[in-house]
Structures are given as structure tokens and as C-alpha cells.
Coordinates of C-alpha atoms in Angstrom, one line a residue:
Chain A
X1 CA -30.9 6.6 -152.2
X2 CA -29.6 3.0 -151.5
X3 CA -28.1 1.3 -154.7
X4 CA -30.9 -1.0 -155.1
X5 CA -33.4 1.7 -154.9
X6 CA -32.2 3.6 -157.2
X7 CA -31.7 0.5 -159.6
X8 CA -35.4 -0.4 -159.4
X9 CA -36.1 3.4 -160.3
X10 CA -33.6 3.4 -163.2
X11 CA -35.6 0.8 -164.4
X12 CA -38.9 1.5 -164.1
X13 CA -37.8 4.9 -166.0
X14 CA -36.3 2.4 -168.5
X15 CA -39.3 0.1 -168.9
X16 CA -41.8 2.7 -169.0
X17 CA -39.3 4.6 -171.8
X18 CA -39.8 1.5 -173.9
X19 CA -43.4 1.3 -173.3
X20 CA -43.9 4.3 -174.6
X21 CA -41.5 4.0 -177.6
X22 CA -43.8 0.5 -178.2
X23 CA -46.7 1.9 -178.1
X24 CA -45.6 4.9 -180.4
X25 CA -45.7 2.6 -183.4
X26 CA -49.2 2.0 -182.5
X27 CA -51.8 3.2 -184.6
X28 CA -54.4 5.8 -183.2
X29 CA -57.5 4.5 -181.4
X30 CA -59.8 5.8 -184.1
X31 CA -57.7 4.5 -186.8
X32 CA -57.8 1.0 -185.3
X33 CA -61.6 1.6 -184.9
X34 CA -61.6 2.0 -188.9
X35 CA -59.4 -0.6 -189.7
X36 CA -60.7 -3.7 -187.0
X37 CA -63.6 -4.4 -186.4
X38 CA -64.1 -6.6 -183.4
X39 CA -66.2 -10.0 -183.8
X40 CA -69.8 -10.3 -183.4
X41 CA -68.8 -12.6 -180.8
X42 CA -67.0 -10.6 -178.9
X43 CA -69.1 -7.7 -178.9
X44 CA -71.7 -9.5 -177.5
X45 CA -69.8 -11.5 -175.0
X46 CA -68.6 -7.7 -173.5
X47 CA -71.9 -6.1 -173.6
X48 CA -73.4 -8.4 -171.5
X49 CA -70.4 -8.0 -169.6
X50 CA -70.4 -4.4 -169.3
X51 CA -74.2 -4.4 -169.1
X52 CA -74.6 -6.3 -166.3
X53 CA -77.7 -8.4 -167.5
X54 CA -77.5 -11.9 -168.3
X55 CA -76.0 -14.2 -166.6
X56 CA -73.7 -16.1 -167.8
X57 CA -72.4 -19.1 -168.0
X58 CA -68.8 -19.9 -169.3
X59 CA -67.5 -18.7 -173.0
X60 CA -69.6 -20.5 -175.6
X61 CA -72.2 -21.5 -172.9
X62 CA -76.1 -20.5 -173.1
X63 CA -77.2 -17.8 -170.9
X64 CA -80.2 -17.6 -168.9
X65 CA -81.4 -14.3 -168.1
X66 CA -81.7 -14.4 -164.4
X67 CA -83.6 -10.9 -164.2
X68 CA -86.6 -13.0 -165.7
X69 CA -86.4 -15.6 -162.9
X70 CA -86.1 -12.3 -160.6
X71 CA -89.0 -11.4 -161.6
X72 CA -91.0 -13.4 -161.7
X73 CA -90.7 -16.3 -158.5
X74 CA -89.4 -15.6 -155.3
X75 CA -85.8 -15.1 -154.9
X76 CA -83.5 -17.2 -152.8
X77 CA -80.3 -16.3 -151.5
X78 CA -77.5 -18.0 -151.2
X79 CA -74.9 -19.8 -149.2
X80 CA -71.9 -21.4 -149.2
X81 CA -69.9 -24.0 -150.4
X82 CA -69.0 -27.3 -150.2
X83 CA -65.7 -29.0 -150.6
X84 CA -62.8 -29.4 -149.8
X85 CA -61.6 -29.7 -146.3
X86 CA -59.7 -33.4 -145.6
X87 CA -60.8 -35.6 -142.5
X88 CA -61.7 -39.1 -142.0
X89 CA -64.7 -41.4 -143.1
X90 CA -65.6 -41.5 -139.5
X91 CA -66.2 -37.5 -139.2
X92 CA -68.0 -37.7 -142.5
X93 CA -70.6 -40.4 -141.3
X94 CA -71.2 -38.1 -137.9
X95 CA -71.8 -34.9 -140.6
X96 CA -74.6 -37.3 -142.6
X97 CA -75.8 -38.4 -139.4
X98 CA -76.0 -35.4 -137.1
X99 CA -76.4 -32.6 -139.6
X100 CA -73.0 -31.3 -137.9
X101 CA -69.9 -29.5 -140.1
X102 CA -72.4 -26.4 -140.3
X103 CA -70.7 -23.0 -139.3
X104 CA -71.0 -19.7 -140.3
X105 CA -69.2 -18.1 -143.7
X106 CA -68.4 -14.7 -143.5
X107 CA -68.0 -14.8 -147.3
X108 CA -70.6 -15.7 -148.1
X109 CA -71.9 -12.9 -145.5
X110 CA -70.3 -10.2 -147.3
X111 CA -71.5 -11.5 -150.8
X112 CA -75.1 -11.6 -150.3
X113 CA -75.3 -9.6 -147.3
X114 CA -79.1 -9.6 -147.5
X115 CA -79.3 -13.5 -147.4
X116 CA -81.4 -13.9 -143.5
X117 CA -79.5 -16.4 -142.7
X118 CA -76.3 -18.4 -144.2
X119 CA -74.9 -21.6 -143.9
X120 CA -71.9 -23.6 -144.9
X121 CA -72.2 -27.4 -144.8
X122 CA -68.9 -28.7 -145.4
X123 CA -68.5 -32.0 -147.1
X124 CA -65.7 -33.2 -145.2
X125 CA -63.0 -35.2 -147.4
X126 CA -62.4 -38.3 -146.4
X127 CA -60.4 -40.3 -148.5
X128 CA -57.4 -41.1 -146.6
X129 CA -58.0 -44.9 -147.8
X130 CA -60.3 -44.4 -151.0
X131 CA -59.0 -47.8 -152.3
X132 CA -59.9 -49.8 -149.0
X133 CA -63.3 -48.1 -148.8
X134 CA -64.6 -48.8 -152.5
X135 CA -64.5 -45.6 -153.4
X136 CA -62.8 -44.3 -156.1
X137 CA -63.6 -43.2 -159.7
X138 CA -67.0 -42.7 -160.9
X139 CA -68.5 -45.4 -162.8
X140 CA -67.8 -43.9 -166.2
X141 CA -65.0 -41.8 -167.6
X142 CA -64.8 -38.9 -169.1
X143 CA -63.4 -40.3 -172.8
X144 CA -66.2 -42.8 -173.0
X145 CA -69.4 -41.9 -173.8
X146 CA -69.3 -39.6 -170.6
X147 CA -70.8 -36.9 -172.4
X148 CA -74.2 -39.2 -173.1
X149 CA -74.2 -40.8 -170.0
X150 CA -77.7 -39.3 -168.5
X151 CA -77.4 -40.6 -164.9
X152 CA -73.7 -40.9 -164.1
X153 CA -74.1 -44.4 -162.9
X154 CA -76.6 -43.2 -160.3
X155 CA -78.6 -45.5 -158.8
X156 CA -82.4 -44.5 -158.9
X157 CA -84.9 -45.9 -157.0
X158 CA -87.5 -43.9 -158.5
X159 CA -88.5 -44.3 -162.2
X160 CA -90.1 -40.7 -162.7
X161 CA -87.8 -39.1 -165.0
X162 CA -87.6 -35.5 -163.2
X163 CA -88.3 -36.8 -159.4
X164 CA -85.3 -39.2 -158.9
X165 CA -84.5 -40.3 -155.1
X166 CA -80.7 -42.2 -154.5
X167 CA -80.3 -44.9 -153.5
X168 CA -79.1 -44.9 -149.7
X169 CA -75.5 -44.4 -149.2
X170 CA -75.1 -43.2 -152.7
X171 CA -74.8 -39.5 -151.6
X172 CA -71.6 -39.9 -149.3
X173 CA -70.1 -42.4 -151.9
X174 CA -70.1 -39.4 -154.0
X175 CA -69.1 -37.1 -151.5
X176 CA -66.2 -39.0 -151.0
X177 CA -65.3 -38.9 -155.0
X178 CA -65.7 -35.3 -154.8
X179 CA -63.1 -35.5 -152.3
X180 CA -60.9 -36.8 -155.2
X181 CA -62.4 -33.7 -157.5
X182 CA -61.4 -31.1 -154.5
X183 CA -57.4 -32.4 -155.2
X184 CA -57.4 -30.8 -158.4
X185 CA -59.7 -28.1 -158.4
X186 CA -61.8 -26.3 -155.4
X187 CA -65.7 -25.4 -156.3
X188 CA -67.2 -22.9 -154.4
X189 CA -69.6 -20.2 -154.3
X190 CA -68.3 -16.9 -154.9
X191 CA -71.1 -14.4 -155.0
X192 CA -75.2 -14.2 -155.0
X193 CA -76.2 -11.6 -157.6
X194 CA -79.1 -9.4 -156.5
X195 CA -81.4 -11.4 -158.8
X196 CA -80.1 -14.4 -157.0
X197 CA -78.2 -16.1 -159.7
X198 CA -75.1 -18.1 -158.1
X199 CA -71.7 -17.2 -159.5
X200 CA -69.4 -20.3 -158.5
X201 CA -65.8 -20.0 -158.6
X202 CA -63.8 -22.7 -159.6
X203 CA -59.7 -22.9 -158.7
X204 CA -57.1 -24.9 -160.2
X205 CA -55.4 -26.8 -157.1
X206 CA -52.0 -26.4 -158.8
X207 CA -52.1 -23.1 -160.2
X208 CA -52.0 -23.1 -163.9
X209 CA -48.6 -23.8 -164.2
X210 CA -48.7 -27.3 -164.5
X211 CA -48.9 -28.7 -167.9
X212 CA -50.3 -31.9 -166.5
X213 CA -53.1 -33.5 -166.1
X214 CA -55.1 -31.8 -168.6
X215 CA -58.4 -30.9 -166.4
X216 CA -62.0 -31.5 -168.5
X217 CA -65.0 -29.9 -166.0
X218 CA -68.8 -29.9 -166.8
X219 CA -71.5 -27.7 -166.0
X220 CA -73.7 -28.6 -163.4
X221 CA -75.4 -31.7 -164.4
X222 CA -77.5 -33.0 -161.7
X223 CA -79.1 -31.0 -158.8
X224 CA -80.2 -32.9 -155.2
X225 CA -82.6 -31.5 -152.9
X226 CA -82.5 -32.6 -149.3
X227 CA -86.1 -33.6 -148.8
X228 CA -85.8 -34.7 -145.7
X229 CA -82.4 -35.4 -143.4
X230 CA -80.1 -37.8 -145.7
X231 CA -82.9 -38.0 -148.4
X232 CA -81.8 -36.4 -151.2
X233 CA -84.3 -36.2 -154.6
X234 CA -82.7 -35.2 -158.1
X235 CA -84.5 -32.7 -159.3
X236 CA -82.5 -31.5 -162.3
X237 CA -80.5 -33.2 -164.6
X238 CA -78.6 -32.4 -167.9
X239 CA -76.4 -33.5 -170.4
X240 CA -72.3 -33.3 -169.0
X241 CA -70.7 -30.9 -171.3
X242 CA -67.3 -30.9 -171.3
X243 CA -64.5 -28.4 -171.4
X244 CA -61.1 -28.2 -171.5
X245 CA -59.8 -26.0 -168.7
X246 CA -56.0 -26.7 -169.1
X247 CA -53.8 -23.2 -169.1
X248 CA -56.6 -21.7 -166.7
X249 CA -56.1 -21.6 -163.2
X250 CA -59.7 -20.1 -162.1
X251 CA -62.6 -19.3 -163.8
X252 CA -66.7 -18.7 -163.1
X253 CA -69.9 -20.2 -163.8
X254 CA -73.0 -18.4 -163.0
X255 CA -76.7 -20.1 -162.7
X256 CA -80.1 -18.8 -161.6
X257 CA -82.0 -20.8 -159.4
X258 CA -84.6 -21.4 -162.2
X259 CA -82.5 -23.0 -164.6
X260 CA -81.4 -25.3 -162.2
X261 CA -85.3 -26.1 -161.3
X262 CA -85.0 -24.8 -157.9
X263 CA -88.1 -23.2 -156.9
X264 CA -87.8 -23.3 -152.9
X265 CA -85.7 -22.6 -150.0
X266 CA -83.6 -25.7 -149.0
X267 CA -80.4 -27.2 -149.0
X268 CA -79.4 -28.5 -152.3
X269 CA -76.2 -30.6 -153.9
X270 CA -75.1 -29.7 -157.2
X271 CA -72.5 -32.0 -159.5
X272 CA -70.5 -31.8 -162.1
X273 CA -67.5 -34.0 -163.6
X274 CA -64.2 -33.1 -163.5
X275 CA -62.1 -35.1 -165.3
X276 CA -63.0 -38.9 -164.2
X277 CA -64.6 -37.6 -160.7
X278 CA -67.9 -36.3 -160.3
X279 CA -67.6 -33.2 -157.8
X280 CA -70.3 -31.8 -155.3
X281 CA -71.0 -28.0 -153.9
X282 CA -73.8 -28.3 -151.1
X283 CA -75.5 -25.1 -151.3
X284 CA -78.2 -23.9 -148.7
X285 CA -80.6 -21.4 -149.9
X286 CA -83.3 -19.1 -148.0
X287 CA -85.8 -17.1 -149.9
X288 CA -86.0 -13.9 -148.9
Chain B
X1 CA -65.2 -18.0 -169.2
X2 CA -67.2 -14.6 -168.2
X3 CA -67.0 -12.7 -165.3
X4 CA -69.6 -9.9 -164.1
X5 CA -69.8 -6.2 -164.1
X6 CA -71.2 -7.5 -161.0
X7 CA -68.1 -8.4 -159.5
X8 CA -67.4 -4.8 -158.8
X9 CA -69.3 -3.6 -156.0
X10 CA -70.1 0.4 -157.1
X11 CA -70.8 2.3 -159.7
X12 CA -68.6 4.3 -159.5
X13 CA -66.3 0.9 -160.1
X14 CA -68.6 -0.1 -163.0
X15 CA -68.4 3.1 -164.8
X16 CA -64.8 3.3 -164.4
X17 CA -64.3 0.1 -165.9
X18 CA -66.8 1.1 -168.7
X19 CA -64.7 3.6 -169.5
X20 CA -61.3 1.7 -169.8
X21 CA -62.8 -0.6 -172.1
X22 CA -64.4 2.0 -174.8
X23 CA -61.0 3.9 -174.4
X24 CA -58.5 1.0 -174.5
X25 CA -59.9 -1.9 -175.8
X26 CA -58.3 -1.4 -179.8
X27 CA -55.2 -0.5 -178.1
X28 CA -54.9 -3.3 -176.1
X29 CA -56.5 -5.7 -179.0
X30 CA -53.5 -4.2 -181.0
X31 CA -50.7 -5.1 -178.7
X32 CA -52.2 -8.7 -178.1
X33 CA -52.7 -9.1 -181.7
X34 CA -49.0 -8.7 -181.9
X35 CA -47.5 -11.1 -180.2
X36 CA -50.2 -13.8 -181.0
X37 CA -50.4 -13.1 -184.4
X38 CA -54.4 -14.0 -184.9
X39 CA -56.9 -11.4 -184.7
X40 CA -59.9 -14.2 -182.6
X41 CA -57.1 -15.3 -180.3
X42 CA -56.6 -11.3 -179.7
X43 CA -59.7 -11.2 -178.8
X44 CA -59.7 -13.1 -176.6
X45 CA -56.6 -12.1 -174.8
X46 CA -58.5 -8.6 -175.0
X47 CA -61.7 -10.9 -172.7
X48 CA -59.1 -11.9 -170.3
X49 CA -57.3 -9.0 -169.8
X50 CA -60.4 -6.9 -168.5
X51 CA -61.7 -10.1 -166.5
X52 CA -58.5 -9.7 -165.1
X53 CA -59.1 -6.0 -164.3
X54 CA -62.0 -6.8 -162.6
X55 CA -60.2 -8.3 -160.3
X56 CA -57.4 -5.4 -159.5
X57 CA -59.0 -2.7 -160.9
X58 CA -57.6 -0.8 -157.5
X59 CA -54.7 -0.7 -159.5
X60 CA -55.8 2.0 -162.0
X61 CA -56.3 5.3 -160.8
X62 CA -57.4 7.8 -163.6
X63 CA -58.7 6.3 -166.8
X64 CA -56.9 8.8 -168.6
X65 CA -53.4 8.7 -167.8
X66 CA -50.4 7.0 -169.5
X67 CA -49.7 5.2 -166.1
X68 CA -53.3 3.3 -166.4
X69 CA -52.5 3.0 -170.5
X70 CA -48.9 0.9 -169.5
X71 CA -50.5 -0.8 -167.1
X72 CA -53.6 -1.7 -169.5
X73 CA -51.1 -2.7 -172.4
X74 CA -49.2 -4.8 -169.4
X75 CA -52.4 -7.0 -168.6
X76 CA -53.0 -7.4 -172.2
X77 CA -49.7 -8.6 -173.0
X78 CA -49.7 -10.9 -170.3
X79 CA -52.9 -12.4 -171.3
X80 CA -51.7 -13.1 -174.7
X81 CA -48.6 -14.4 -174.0
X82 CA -50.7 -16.5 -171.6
X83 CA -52.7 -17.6 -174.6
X84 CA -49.3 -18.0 -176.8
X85 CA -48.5 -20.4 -174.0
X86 CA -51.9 -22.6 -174.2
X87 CA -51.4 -23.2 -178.1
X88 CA -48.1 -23.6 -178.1
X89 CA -47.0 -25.9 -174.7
X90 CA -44.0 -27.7 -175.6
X91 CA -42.3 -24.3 -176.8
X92 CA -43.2 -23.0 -173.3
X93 CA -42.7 -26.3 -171.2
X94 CA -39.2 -25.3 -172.3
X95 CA -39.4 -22.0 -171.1
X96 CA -40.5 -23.1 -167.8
X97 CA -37.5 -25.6 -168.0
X98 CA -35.6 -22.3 -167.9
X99 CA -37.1 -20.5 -165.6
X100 CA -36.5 -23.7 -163.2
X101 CA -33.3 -23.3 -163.0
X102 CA -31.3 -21.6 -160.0
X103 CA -32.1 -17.5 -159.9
X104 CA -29.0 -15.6 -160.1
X105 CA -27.6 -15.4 -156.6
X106 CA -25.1 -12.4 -157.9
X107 CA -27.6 -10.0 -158.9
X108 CA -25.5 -7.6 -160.2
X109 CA -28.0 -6.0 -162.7
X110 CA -28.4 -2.4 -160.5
X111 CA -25.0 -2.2 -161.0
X112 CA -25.4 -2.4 -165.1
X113 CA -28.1 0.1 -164.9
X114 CA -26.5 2.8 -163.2
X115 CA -23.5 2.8 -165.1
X116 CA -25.5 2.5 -168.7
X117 CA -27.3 5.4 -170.6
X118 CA -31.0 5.6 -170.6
X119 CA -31.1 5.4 -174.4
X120 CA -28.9 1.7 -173.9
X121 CA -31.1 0.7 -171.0
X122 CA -34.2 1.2 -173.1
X123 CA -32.9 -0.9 -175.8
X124 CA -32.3 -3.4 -174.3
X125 CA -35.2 -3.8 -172.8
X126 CA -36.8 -3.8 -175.8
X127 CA -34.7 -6.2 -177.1
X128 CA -36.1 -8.3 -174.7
X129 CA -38.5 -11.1 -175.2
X130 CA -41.8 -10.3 -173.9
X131 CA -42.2 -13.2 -171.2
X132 CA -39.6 -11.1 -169.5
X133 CA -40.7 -7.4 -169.8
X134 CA -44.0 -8.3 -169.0
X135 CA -43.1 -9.6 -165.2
X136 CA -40.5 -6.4 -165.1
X137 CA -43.3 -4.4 -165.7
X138 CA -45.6 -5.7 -163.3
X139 CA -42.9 -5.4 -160.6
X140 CA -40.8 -2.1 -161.4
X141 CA -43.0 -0.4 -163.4
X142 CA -46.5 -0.9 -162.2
X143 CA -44.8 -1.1 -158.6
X144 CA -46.6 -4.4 -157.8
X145 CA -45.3 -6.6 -154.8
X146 CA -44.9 -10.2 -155.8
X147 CA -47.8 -11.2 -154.3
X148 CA -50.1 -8.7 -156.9
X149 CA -48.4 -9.8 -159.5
X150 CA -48.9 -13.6 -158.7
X151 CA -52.3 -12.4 -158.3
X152 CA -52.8 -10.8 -161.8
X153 CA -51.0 -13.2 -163.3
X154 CA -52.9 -16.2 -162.2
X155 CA -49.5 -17.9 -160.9
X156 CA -47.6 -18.7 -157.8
X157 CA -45.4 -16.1 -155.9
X158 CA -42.5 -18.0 -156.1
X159 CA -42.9 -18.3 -159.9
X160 CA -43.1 -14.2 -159.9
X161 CA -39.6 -14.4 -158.1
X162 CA -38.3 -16.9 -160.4
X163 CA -39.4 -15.3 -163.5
X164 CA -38.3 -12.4 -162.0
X165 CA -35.0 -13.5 -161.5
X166 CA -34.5 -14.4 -164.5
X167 CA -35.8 -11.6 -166.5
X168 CA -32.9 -9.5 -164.6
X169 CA -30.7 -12.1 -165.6
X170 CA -31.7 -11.6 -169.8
X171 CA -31.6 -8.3 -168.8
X172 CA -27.9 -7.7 -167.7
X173 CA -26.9 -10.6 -169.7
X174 CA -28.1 -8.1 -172.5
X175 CA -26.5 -5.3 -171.3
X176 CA -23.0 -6.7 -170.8
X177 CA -23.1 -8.0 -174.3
X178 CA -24.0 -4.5 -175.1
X179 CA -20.5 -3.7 -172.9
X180 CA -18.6 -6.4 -174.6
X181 CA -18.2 -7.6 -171.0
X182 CA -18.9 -11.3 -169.5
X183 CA -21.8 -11.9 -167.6

């Protein structure tokens, strides 16, 4: 056995010698089971976990039990992500335009393999000159009254409180802040549960080793359908919580369809804030 | 932060992981609890730590083994030291200071450990902090390539090589001392 070798064997013996010794000290598992008593909390927060029945959303988040959706509307499978990919505003304009940047994702395949058909619509980055194109942060920030701000500076055409339409334009100017939002953390979908609630993963750019900037994300806050090509209506919209993801370098967020008032196949954008950027995840959904 | 049962694809994954948790969740509450000193933080290390396992559950083979129970009390460890790290960030900005700085180019720790006792070698590992035996464990004891143990640890792979580094460092810095040599 090389020197090395039989180094890293010497200690791992070693380590796992003063495991044990450690753990030795350590009262029985019964005796801790008289002596703690775990939180309400946390017992609840692990049996939904271990049952696999509601869906939820992040720690200290509401949860919507999807199976209820499931049962009763149709379900709707999912999709893919948005994000994340850097090109210029020209390519961007020829996605809005032409419908193109659609291809395939074999992830999303093999998460919801019964989905009939899949589609990624990549919402090419384009900020290679965000300053000389006007865009840049959204119109209000995070510290200041974002939390009551109800329509993110949108600009609505339509007055009816649940059946907004953008105005024109609006929809690639925040495409191209979610470009900013993609810099320090990806968005994407990550799974469709059998009940077809959405778990999105969401990834620290820089790892979590970083101790800067501090990284505040919301919930989903505003959904778009695409009623027609380049017509997008709001059809949900919520109040931007806000969290404080610093130390974390991934984590998930889970929705049904029904909480996010999306009751038909179709290709939707939702948004949420992260730090002064609002971020979008195009989704494409197919009942099935 | 939740992740789902879902996540793993069988039952036969699902009851596995069931099982881990009614079996090791005190144990591993207990060893969180005592390095972050606060029984809600502990718990929440405990959350994280089988989030985590969701993840690399591949890693445990029998749920009744002392392997899997190291490994369990690993993952716990690191998720509370992970937490320690989140309340307190200048005392770790520090320790990420450290671990900046240059690995030891003369690794000359195998040499230390073949020419020290068992009984010495397990001392001074436990004399060590637990930032360091918990990356030594990942990679010598639970046998997981840099890469896994970026991967469990929610960091990069050259920060596993870097911590690593160092924690072989502490170590034969330790052990010398121990000698009454010089590093």
C-alpha cells in the first residue's frame, strides 16, 4: 500500500475512532426521546415532509394542499424554465417576435415524464448594455415600501383588478431585469409532482460562500398568461413577501396550479423580486 | 425551506428515508444541539440535514449500521455548523480569511500518522475544531470525492480542497505539538 494510501486509511480508522468515542457520551435514543421533545413546529414541518401531502412552500410559508386542486380540476403538467442564458437585445426581440428560443428539456422530460408534450422558452439575457437601453432596476426597491407595493410599477392598461393586460413592451423590459436577477440567483423548475404542483429550484449564483450581497427573494407575486403571441394578461397577483436567503445557496418553492389561478393549459410568466430586480420563470403547461 | 418526500423517486427510497429519520433524528438533534448551543436552531439544523439527505441518500446503505450513524451525525454537524456560521458571520468571515490562505504545499501529515499511535491520532482529532473534522469526515471517512462533498455541503470544490487542506494542516500541526516537533 502506497504511503498516501495508507495515510488516508490510518485516518479514516482515526476519525471514525473519534466518532465513536463522541458519540459514546451521547445519551440513548430513548432517553433523548424522554428528555426532548421536539417543537410543535418541527413536527409538523417533517410530517408533511415524510408524508408526502402538502405542498409546500418555503419554512414559515402557507401551504396549499395540492391533492385538493388534483382533485378536483384538470391537471396540467409542466415545463421548463426560464432564465438565464446571456445574448443580445437583438436575439431577444427575434424570441418575442418569432416565438423562437423553444427547444426541448430533457429535464424536465425525466421530471414529469407523463407531461405530452414539453417545452422550454428561454428568456434570453440581454443586458450587455442595461444602462444604454433603460433598463435597469425595477421601479421600486426592496427597503421601501416594496413589500406593499401591489403592482411593481406595472403599467396596466386594464382597470379590472384580477384581468390586468401590460402595457406593450413592458414584458421584455422585465425580461431584461430578470436578466439582472439570473446574476445572482438561477430560477427554474425542478420537478412536477403527480398532482401537478410545480417545485421551483432556486440557486445562489455564487455559491453560499459569499457573505455579500445579502440576497432578499419573494414568492411568486404576479402570474402572466400569454393570451395571445406577445399579449400577456395578469392573472394573479399577491403581496411580495420577503425573505432573507443569505447563508443558503439553494433552496425550493412548490405551488399548485390553483393557487396561482391557473386553470388552463398555456404558457405562463411567473415573477418574483429578488433583491431590487423583479425575476421571471416562463413556464408552459399542457393538461393532461 | 422544504423539500419533498417527493424528491425521491421509490418507495423503497421513501421508506428508507422514513426510517433514518424515526431512528436518528434525537441523535442527530443531540449532536447539532451541541455545537449550536440552542435547542430551535437544532432543529433546524436537524430540517437541513435530512433535506440534505434527500439529496445523497445513495450514500447510505443500511439504516442500521454505524457507517450510515457517522455519516448521519456528519451531515448534522455540518448543517449546524452551517447555521453557527449564519448567526455568527464576522466570527466565520475570519475563518474563511483562513482558509484563504495558501494550502500547505508540504503535506507531510501521512507521514505523522503512520508514525503516531491510534490512541494519539484519535485525540487529536478530537481536539480538533469541528469546521475541520467535519470536511475530514466527508472525505476520509465517508470516502466522498471532492466533488460529493461540495455537493453535500452546498459549496464549491475548490473550497472542499481548501478546507481540506487546511484541516490536514490543524491536524499535523496538532500532532507535532503532540511530538514537541516544529511543524
Amino acid at each position: 500500500m502506497r504511503r498516501k494510501e495508507k495515510g488516508d486509511h490510518l485516518l479514516a480508522e482515526a476519525l471514525a475512532e473519534a466518532l465513536d468515542r463522541d458519540l459514546a457520551d451521547v445519551p440513548s435514543g430513548e432517553q433523548l426521546r424522554k428528555e426532548y421533545r421536539f417543537s410543535t413546529t418541527f413536527e409538523k414541518r417533517m410530517e408533511r415532509l415524510l408524508a408526502n401531502e402538502n405542498k409546500g412552500k418555503r419554512k414559515n410559508e402557507t401551504v396549499t394542499d395540492a391533492r385538493a386542486w388534483g382533485a378536483k380540476a384538470k391537471q396540467y403538467v409542466g415545463v421548463a424554465a426560464a432564465l438565464v442564458c446571456v445574448i443580445g437585445l437583438v436575439a431577444v426581440a427575434e424570441i418575442f417576435q418569432s416565438g423562437a428560443g423553444k427547444k426541448s428539456q430533457s429535464a424536465a422530460d425525466t421530471a414529469a415524464p407523463e407531461m405530452s408534450a414539453v417545452t422550454e422558452e428561454v428568456c434570453e439575457d440581454a443586458v450587455e448594455d442595461q444602462t444604454a437601453s433603460g433598463i435597469g432596476e425595477s421601479d421600486t426597491e426592496w427597503e421601501t415600501g416594496f413589500q406593499e407595493d401591489d403592482t411593481g410599477g406595472v403599467p396596466v392598461e386594464e382597470t379590472d383588478e384580477d384581468q390586468k393586460v401590460t402595457a406593450p413592451g413592458w414584458q421584455e423590459k422585465l425580461l431584461l431585469e430578470s436578466a439582472k436577477a439570473d446574476e445572482l440567483v438561477t430560477w427554474h423548475l425542478s420537478s412536477i409532482d403527480g398532482d401537478g404542483s410545480m417545485v421551483l429550484l432556486s440557486r445562489r449564483t455564487d455559491g453560499w460562500e459569499s457573505e455579500e450581497p445579502s440576497f432578499y427573494v419573494s414568492g411568486v407575486f404576479e402570474v402572466y398568461d400569454e393570451t395571445a403571441p406577445d399579449e400577456w394578461e395578469c392573472i394573479y397577483r399577491a403581496a411580495r413577501t420577503r425573505e432573507d436567503y443569505e447563508g443558503v445557496s439553494e433552496w425550493t418553492e412548490c405551488y399548485t396550479p390553483e393557487e396561482l389561478h391557473i386553470t388552463k393549459g398555456g404558457t405562463y410568466r411567473f415573477v418574483r423580486q429578488v433583491n431590487s430586480f423583479r425575476q421571471v420563470l416562463q413556464l408552459t403547461l399542457e393538461e393532461r | 425551506m422544504l423539500l419533498f418526500l417527493s424528491v425521491l423517486e421509490t418507495e423503497e427510497e421513501q421508506g428508507k428515508f422514513t426510517l433514518l429519520y424515526e431512528k436518528y433524528r434525537y441523535l442527530m438533534w443531540y449532536v447539532a444541539n451541541d455545537i449550536l448551543k440552542d435547542k430551535d436552531l437544532a432543529e433546524d439544523a436537524v430540517q437541513e440535514a435530512f433535506l440534505t439527505l434527500t439529496k445523497h441518500l445513495d450514500q447510505v446503505e443500511e439504516v442500521d449500521s454505524p457507517r450510515t450513524k457517522r455519516f448521519l451525525v456528519t451531515v448534522a454537524k455540518s448543517r449546524a455548523i452551517d447555521l453557527l456560521r449564519r448567526e455568527n458571520r464576522a466570527e466565520f468571515a475570519e475563518y474563511e480569511d483562513a482558509l484563504g490562505q495558501e494550502a500547505d504545499q508540504n503535506d507531510t501529515l501521512d507521514t505523522y500518522l503512520q508514525t503516531e499511535s491510534l490512541e494519539q491520532l484519535v485525540a487529536a482529532i478530537r481536539s480538533l475544531d469541528e469546521n475541520y473534522r467535519v470536511v475530514l469526515e466527508f472525505r476520509y471517512l465517508h470516502e466522498l470525492s471532492e466533488k460529493e462533498t461540495a455537493a453535500v455541503l452546498g459549496i464549491a470544490e475548490k473550497t472542499v480542497n481548501v478546507r481540506t487542506c487546511r484541516a490536514r494542516k490543524k491536524l499535523k500541526e496538532v500532532l507535532a505539538k503532540d511530538q514537541g516537533g516544529n511543524v
